[in-house]
Amino acid sequence: MPNSTRSRHCTERAIAFPTTDESEFPLRWSGRLSLTPRILFVNIFALALLAGGFFYLDSYRLRLLDSRMEQASREARLVAQALMATRLSDEEALVTRLARQTGTRIRTFAADGVERSDSRALGVRNFLLRDPDKDRWQTEAARLLDAGIDTVVGAARAPLYRERPRNRGFDWPDVRAAYQHHTAPSTLWRAPDRTPVITAAAPLGARGTLLTTVNARDITSVVRVERFRLGVVLGIVSLVSVLLSLFLARTIVRPLRLLARAAVRVRLGRAREVVVPRLPSRRDEIGMLARALSDMSLALRARIDATEAFAADLAHELKNPLASLRSAVEGLGNVRDPELQRRLLAIVRDDVLRLDRLISDISEASRLDAQLSRAKFEPVDLGAMLEAMVAGWHARGIERGVELRFDRTPDVALTVQGEGVRLERVFENLIENAISFSPDRGIVTVAATINDNAVIVCVEDQGPGVPAEASEAVFRRFHSVRPEGEGFGRHSGLGLAIARTIVEGHLGTIHVESREDQASGARFVVRLPGPPAP
């Protein structure tokens, strides 16, 4: 087969190597609480910020009260000016008319503090304080809610409004301040039903003092409506948030608990009994974790099975040379013939060498996985390595006249990331295997090329080939089918198994196939990832 055709065929028959997964970084959390209360706490804490709206409503209520108190002072001054502009005999008529127009209770006091006129006594019933004992339960509940919110927000509590005797007008602080300082002060009081009462006074000159009183229930009504609306919104949002938090916690915590229980059972040595849920319907990080743990448990189960099989195969492989060695040693004690003794000693030496070779290969095979996981890969010129290896075989001389050829794509860098010593062992095993199966004066060809950023190396021989049903068995440990005429025990059956372990440790693939150029023989194809793109 021409060299170029062989290289192209090697490229076409190679299989793709697997890609690596992205690195995952562990997340650390020092808390000891379950995820469910954490999620609830975070969401409820966010709602607590919304509850701060009650503080805003309290400041809004205070602004309304301040505005109403200023309005009461202005009205008191205006009413006082109107009364001072009329005759004293017409005072009661004007008080009655102004009380109806302003909606306030108007009282006048003489210079000695004795009440002179009262709009309420004159028939204007626009100032009535409600008896809390006669209110409906809804009103009582509203008052209790007001008291609770005022306590939470730290609202100042106004003094309770109480009537003073008619002949003691100066008991009203507004009347006393207006008479003494000639100002128009106002005072905020609290009615028995917790609604605000505002009093304001204004001087009437020599005629005494004016006092207006109003029950500002509308402010309480407005604030209660806004508090009710905010409370309804807060309640609905809290309910929805709690339900969503529980739903979120269920979708996260429940699968994590299932995975944790499965992991504990695997840790307790029950990997064969555990079926880690894969959660195929989950396409989020929880599903990724479930599938990763499931794959890990399957890989662990496969590793356990491989370890058990390896131990059984190892015991079997060691028994054969040990049995032969024991038989030869026992025979030496009973045989007196020098020639027979010499033959038995040769068997002992061969068995000792076979045990030494077997133990060395087993030691290397058992350490390969750990060593490759810690190896630091560097750029390796695979073309130069193979060329040097072929030259070394030629320098040492190849038995039975076998010819070794090297074919590579010219002027193409065959660079891979790996450990040079391990990769050299792979191709040394493949070349040695190909030479051992080649007939006398046969041809062994090593072809190297690059395709799709992957370096592909094929090792071909002209031996009997590998049946399709045995294409995987040849890579098993201790599987050894040697050519006729080769001395027994020269190979441990671990060469191809070691080669596959090294190749897969370099994220590559290796497989064997029969040649399709009308010639007998086997072709081993190794595919290794090329260097990363700059």
CSV table of C-alpha atoms in Angstrom, one decimal, residues 273-479:
chain,number,residue,atom,x,y,z
A,273,GLU,CA,-27.4,-1.7,45.8
A,274,VAL,CA,-27.7,2.0,45.2
A,275,VAL,CA,-29.5,3.5,42.2
A,276,VAL,CA,-28.7,7.2,42.2
A,277,PRO,CA,-31.6,9.1,40.7
A,278,ARG,CA,-30.6,10.8,37.5
A,279,LEU,CA,-33.6,13.3,37.4
A,280,PRO,CA,-33.8,13.4,33.6
A,281,SER,CA,-36.6,16.0,33.7
A,282,ARG,CA,-34.4,18.5,35.5
A,283,ARG,CA,-32.3,20.6,33.2
A,284,ASP,CA,-30.9,22.8,35.9
A,285,GLU,CA,-27.9,22.5,38.2
A,286,ILE,CA,-29.7,20.0,40.4
A,287,GLY,CA,-30.2,17.8,37.4
A,288,MET,CA,-26.6,18.2,36.4
A,289,LEU,CA,-25.5,17.2,39.9
A,290,ALA,CA,-27.8,14.2,39.9
A,291,ARG,CA,-26.5,12.9,36.6
A,292,ALA,CA,-22.9,13.6,37.7
A,293,LEU,CA,-23.4,11.7,40.9
A,294,SER,CA,-25.1,8.8,39.0
A,295,ASP,CA,-22.2,8.7,36.5
A,296,MET,CA,-19.8,8.8,39.4
A,297,SER,CA,-21.5,5.9,41.2
A,298,LEU,CA,-21.5,3.9,37.9
A,299,ALA,CA,-17.8,4.7,37.5
A,300,LEU,CA,-17.2,3.6,41.1
A,301,ARG,CA,-19.1,0.4,40.6
A,302,ALA,CA,-17.1,-0.3,37.4
A,303,ARG,CA,-13.9,0.5,39.2
A,304,ILE,CA,-14.8,-1.9,42.0
A,305,ASP,CA,-15.7,-4.6,39.5
A,306,ALA,CA,-12.5,-4.0,37.7
A,307,THR,CA,-10.5,-4.2,40.9
A,308,GLU,CA,-12.2,-7.5,41.8
A,309,ALA,CA,-11.6,-8.9,38.4
A,310,PHE,CA,-8.0,-7.7,38.4
A,311,ALA,CA,-7.5,-9.4,41.8
A,312,ALA,CA,-9.0,-12.6,40.5
A,313,ASP,CA,-6.9,-12.5,37.3
A,314,LEU,CA,-3.8,-11.7,39.3
A,315,ALA,CA,-4.3,-14.6,41.6
A,316,HIS,CA,-4.8,-16.9,38.6
A,317,GLU,CA,-1.8,-15.5,36.7
A,318,LEU,CA,0.5,-15.9,39.7
A,319,LYS,CA,-0.7,-19.5,40.4
A,320,ASN,CA,0.6,-20.8,37.1
A,321,PRO,CA,4.3,-19.9,37.5
A,322,LEU,CA,4.1,-20.7,41.2
A,323,ALA,CA,2.7,-24.1,40.5
A,324,SER,CA,5.4,-24.8,37.9
A,325,LEU,CA,8.0,-23.4,40.3
A,326,ARG,CA,6.8,-25.6,43.1
A,327,SER,CA,6.7,-28.7,41.0
A,328,ALA,CA,10.3,-28.1,39.7
A,329,VAL,CA,11.6,-27.4,43.2
A,330,GLU,CA,10.0,-30.6,44.5
A,331,GLY,CA,11.4,-32.5,41.6
A,332,LEU,CA,14.9,-31.3,42.3
A,333,GLY,CA,14.8,-33.0,45.7
A,334,ASN,CA,14.0,-36.3,44.2
A,335,VAL,CA,16.0,-36.3,40.9
A,336,ARG,CA,19.6,-37.5,40.8
A,337,ASP,CA,20.1,-37.3,37.0
A,338,PRO,CA,22.4,-34.2,36.4
A,339,GLU,CA,20.8,-33.6,33.0
A,340,LEU,CA,17.3,-33.7,34.4
A,341,GLN,CA,18.4,-31.4,37.3
A,342,ARG,CA,19.8,-29.0,34.8
A,343,ARG,CA,16.5,-28.9,32.9
A,344,LEU,CA,14.5,-28.4,36.2
A,345,LEU,CA,16.8,-25.5,37.2
A,346,ALA,CA,16.2,-23.9,33.8
A,347,ILE,CA,12.5,-24.2,34.4
A,348,VAL,CA,13.0,-22.6,37.8
A,349,ARG,CA,14.9,-19.7,36.3
A,350,ASP,CA,12.3,-19.2,33.6
A,351,ASP,CA,9.5,-19.2,36.2
A,352,VAL,CA,11.4,-16.7,38.4
A,353,LEU,CA,11.9,-14.4,35.4
A,354,ARG,CA,8.3,-14.7,34.5
A,355,LEU,CA,7.2,-13.8,38.0
A,356,ASP,CA,9.5,-10.9,38.0
A,357,ARG,CA,8.2,-9.6,34.7
A,358,LEU,CA,4.6,-10.2,35.7
A,359,ILE,CA,5.1,-8.4,39.1
A,360,SER,CA,6.8,-5.4,37.4
A,361,ASP,CA,4.1,-5.1,34.8
A,362,ILE,CA,1.4,-5.4,37.4
A,363,SER,CA,3.0,-2.8,39.6
A,364,GLU,CA,3.2,-0.3,36.7
A,365,ALA,CA,-0.4,-1.0,35.6
A,366,SER,CA,-1.7,-0.5,39.1
A,367,ARG,CA,0.1,2.9,39.5
A,368,LEU,CA,-0.7,4.3,36.1
A,369,ASP,CA,-4.1,5.9,36.9
A,370,ALA,CA,-2.7,7.8,39.9
A,371,GLN,CA,0.5,8.8,38.2
A,372,LEU,CA,-1.3,10.1,35.1
A,373,SER,CA,-3.7,12.1,37.2
A,374,ARG,CA,-0.8,13.9,38.8
A,375,ALA,CA,1.3,14.2,35.6
A,376,LYS,CA,2.1,17.7,34.2
A,377,PHE,CA,1.6,17.5,30.5
A,378,GLU,CA,4.0,19.4,28.2
A,379,PRO,CA,4.2,19.7,24.4
A,380,VAL,CA,5.6,16.5,22.9
A,381,ASP,CA,6.8,16.3,19.2
A,382,LEU,CA,5.3,12.9,18.4
A,383,GLY,CA,6.9,12.8,14.9
A,384,ALA,CA,10.4,13.2,16.3
A,385,MET,CA,9.7,10.6,19.0
A,386,LEU,CA,8.5,8.0,16.6
A,387,GLU,CA,11.4,8.7,14.2
A,388,ALA,CA,13.9,8.2,17.0
A,389,MET,CA,12.1,5.0,18.2
A,390,VAL,CA,12.2,3.5,14.7
A,391,ALA,CA,15.9,4.4,14.3
A,392,GLY,CA,16.6,2.8,17.7
A,393,TRP,CA,14.9,-0.5,16.5
A,394,HIS,CA,17.0,-0.4,13.4
A,395,ALA,CA,20.2,0.1,15.4
A,396,ARG,CA,19.4,-2.8,17.7
A,397,GLY,CA,18.5,-5.1,14.9
A,398,ILE,CA,15.1,-6.6,14.4
A,399,GLU,CA,14.7,-10.4,14.7
A,400,ARG,CA,13.5,-12.7,11.8
A,401,GLY,CA,14.3,-10.0,9.2
A,402,VAL,CA,11.2,-8.0,9.9
A,403,GLU,CA,11.3,-4.5,8.3
A,404,LEU,CA,10.1,-1.5,10.2
A,405,ARG,CA,9.0,1.6,8.3
A,406,PHE,CA,8.0,5.1,9.4
A,407,ASP,CA,5.6,7.1,7.3
A,408,ARG,CA,4.6,10.7,8.3
A,409,THR,CA,3.1,13.7,6.6
A,410,PRO,CA,6.0,15.9,5.6
A,411,ASP,CA,6.4,19.4,7.0
A,412,VAL,CA,3.6,19.0,9.5
A,413,ALA,CA,4.2,19.4,13.2
A,414,LEU,CA,2.8,16.4,15.1
A,415,THR,CA,2.7,18.0,18.6
A,416,VAL,CA,0.5,16.7,21.4
A,417,GLN,CA,0.2,17.6,25.1
A,418,GLY,CA,1.4,14.7,27.2
A,419,GLU,CA,4.1,13.0,29.1
A,420,GLY,CA,6.8,11.8,26.7
A,421,VAL,CA,8.0,8.8,28.7
A,422,ARG,CA,4.5,7.4,28.9
A,423,LEU,CA,3.7,8.0,25.2
A,424,GLU,CA,6.9,6.3,24.3
A,425,ARG,CA,5.9,3.2,26.3
A,426,VAL,CA,2.6,3.1,24.3
A,427,PHE,CA,4.2,3.0,20.9
A,428,GLU,CA,7.0,0.8,22.1
A,429,ASN,CA,4.4,-1.8,23.2
A,430,LEU,CA,2.5,-1.5,19.9
A,431,ILE,CA,5.7,-1.8,17.7
A,432,GLU,CA,6.9,-4.8,19.8
A,433,ASN,CA,3.5,-6.4,19.5
A,434,ALA,CA,3.4,-5.9,15.7
A,435,ILE,CA,6.9,-7.3,15.3
A,436,SER,CA,6.1,-10.4,17.3
A,437,PHE,CA,3.1,-11.2,15.2
A,438,SER,CA,4.7,-10.4,11.8
A,439,PRO,CA,5.9,-13.3,9.7
A,440,ASP,CA,9.6,-13.7,8.8
A,441,ARG,CA,10.8,-10.8,6.6
A,442,GLY,CA,7.4,-9.1,7.1
A,443,ILE,CA,6.8,-5.3,7.1
A,444,VAL,CA,5.6,-3.3,10.1
A,445,THR,CA,4.6,0.3,9.2
A,446,VAL,CA,4.2,3.2,11.6
A,447,ALA,CA,2.1,6.0,10.0
A,448,ALA,CA,1.5,9.4,11.6
A,449,THR,CA,-0.7,12.3,10.4
A,450,ILE,CA,-2.9,15.1,11.7
A,451,ASN,CA,-6.6,15.6,11.1
A,452,ASP,CA,-9.2,17.9,12.8
A,453,ASN,CA,-6.5,19.1,15.3
A,454,ALA,CA,-5.8,15.5,16.3
A,455,VAL,CA,-2.7,13.5,15.8
A,456,ILE,CA,-3.4,10.0,14.5
A,457,VAL,CA,-0.8,7.2,14.6
A,458,CYS,CA,-1.3,3.8,13.0
A,459,VAL,CA,0.8,0.7,13.6
A,460,GLU,CA,0.2,-2.0,11.0
A,461,ASP,CA,1.6,-5.5,10.7
A,462,GLN,CA,1.2,-8.4,8.3
A,463,GLY,CA,0.4,-11.0,10.9
A,464,PRO,CA,-2.8,-13.1,11.3
A,465,GLY,CA,-4.9,-10.0,12.3
A,466,VAL,CA,-7.4,-9.6,15.1
A,467,PRO,CA,-10.9,-11.0,14.7
A,468,ALA,CA,-13.7,-8.5,15.1
A,469,GLU,CA,-15.1,-10.2,18.1
A,470,ALA,CA,-11.8,-10.0,19.9
A,471,SER,CA,-11.1,-6.3,19.1
A,472,GLU,CA,-11.9,-5.3,22.7
A,473,ALA,CA,-10.6,-8.4,24.4
A,474,VAL,CA,-7.0,-7.8,23.3
A,475,PHE,CA,-6.9,-4.7,25.6
A,476,ARG,CA,-8.0,-6.6,28.7
A,477,ARG,CA,-5.5,-7.3,31.4
A,478,PHE,CA,-3.7,-10.7,31.2
A,479,HIS,CA,-5.3,-11.4,27.9
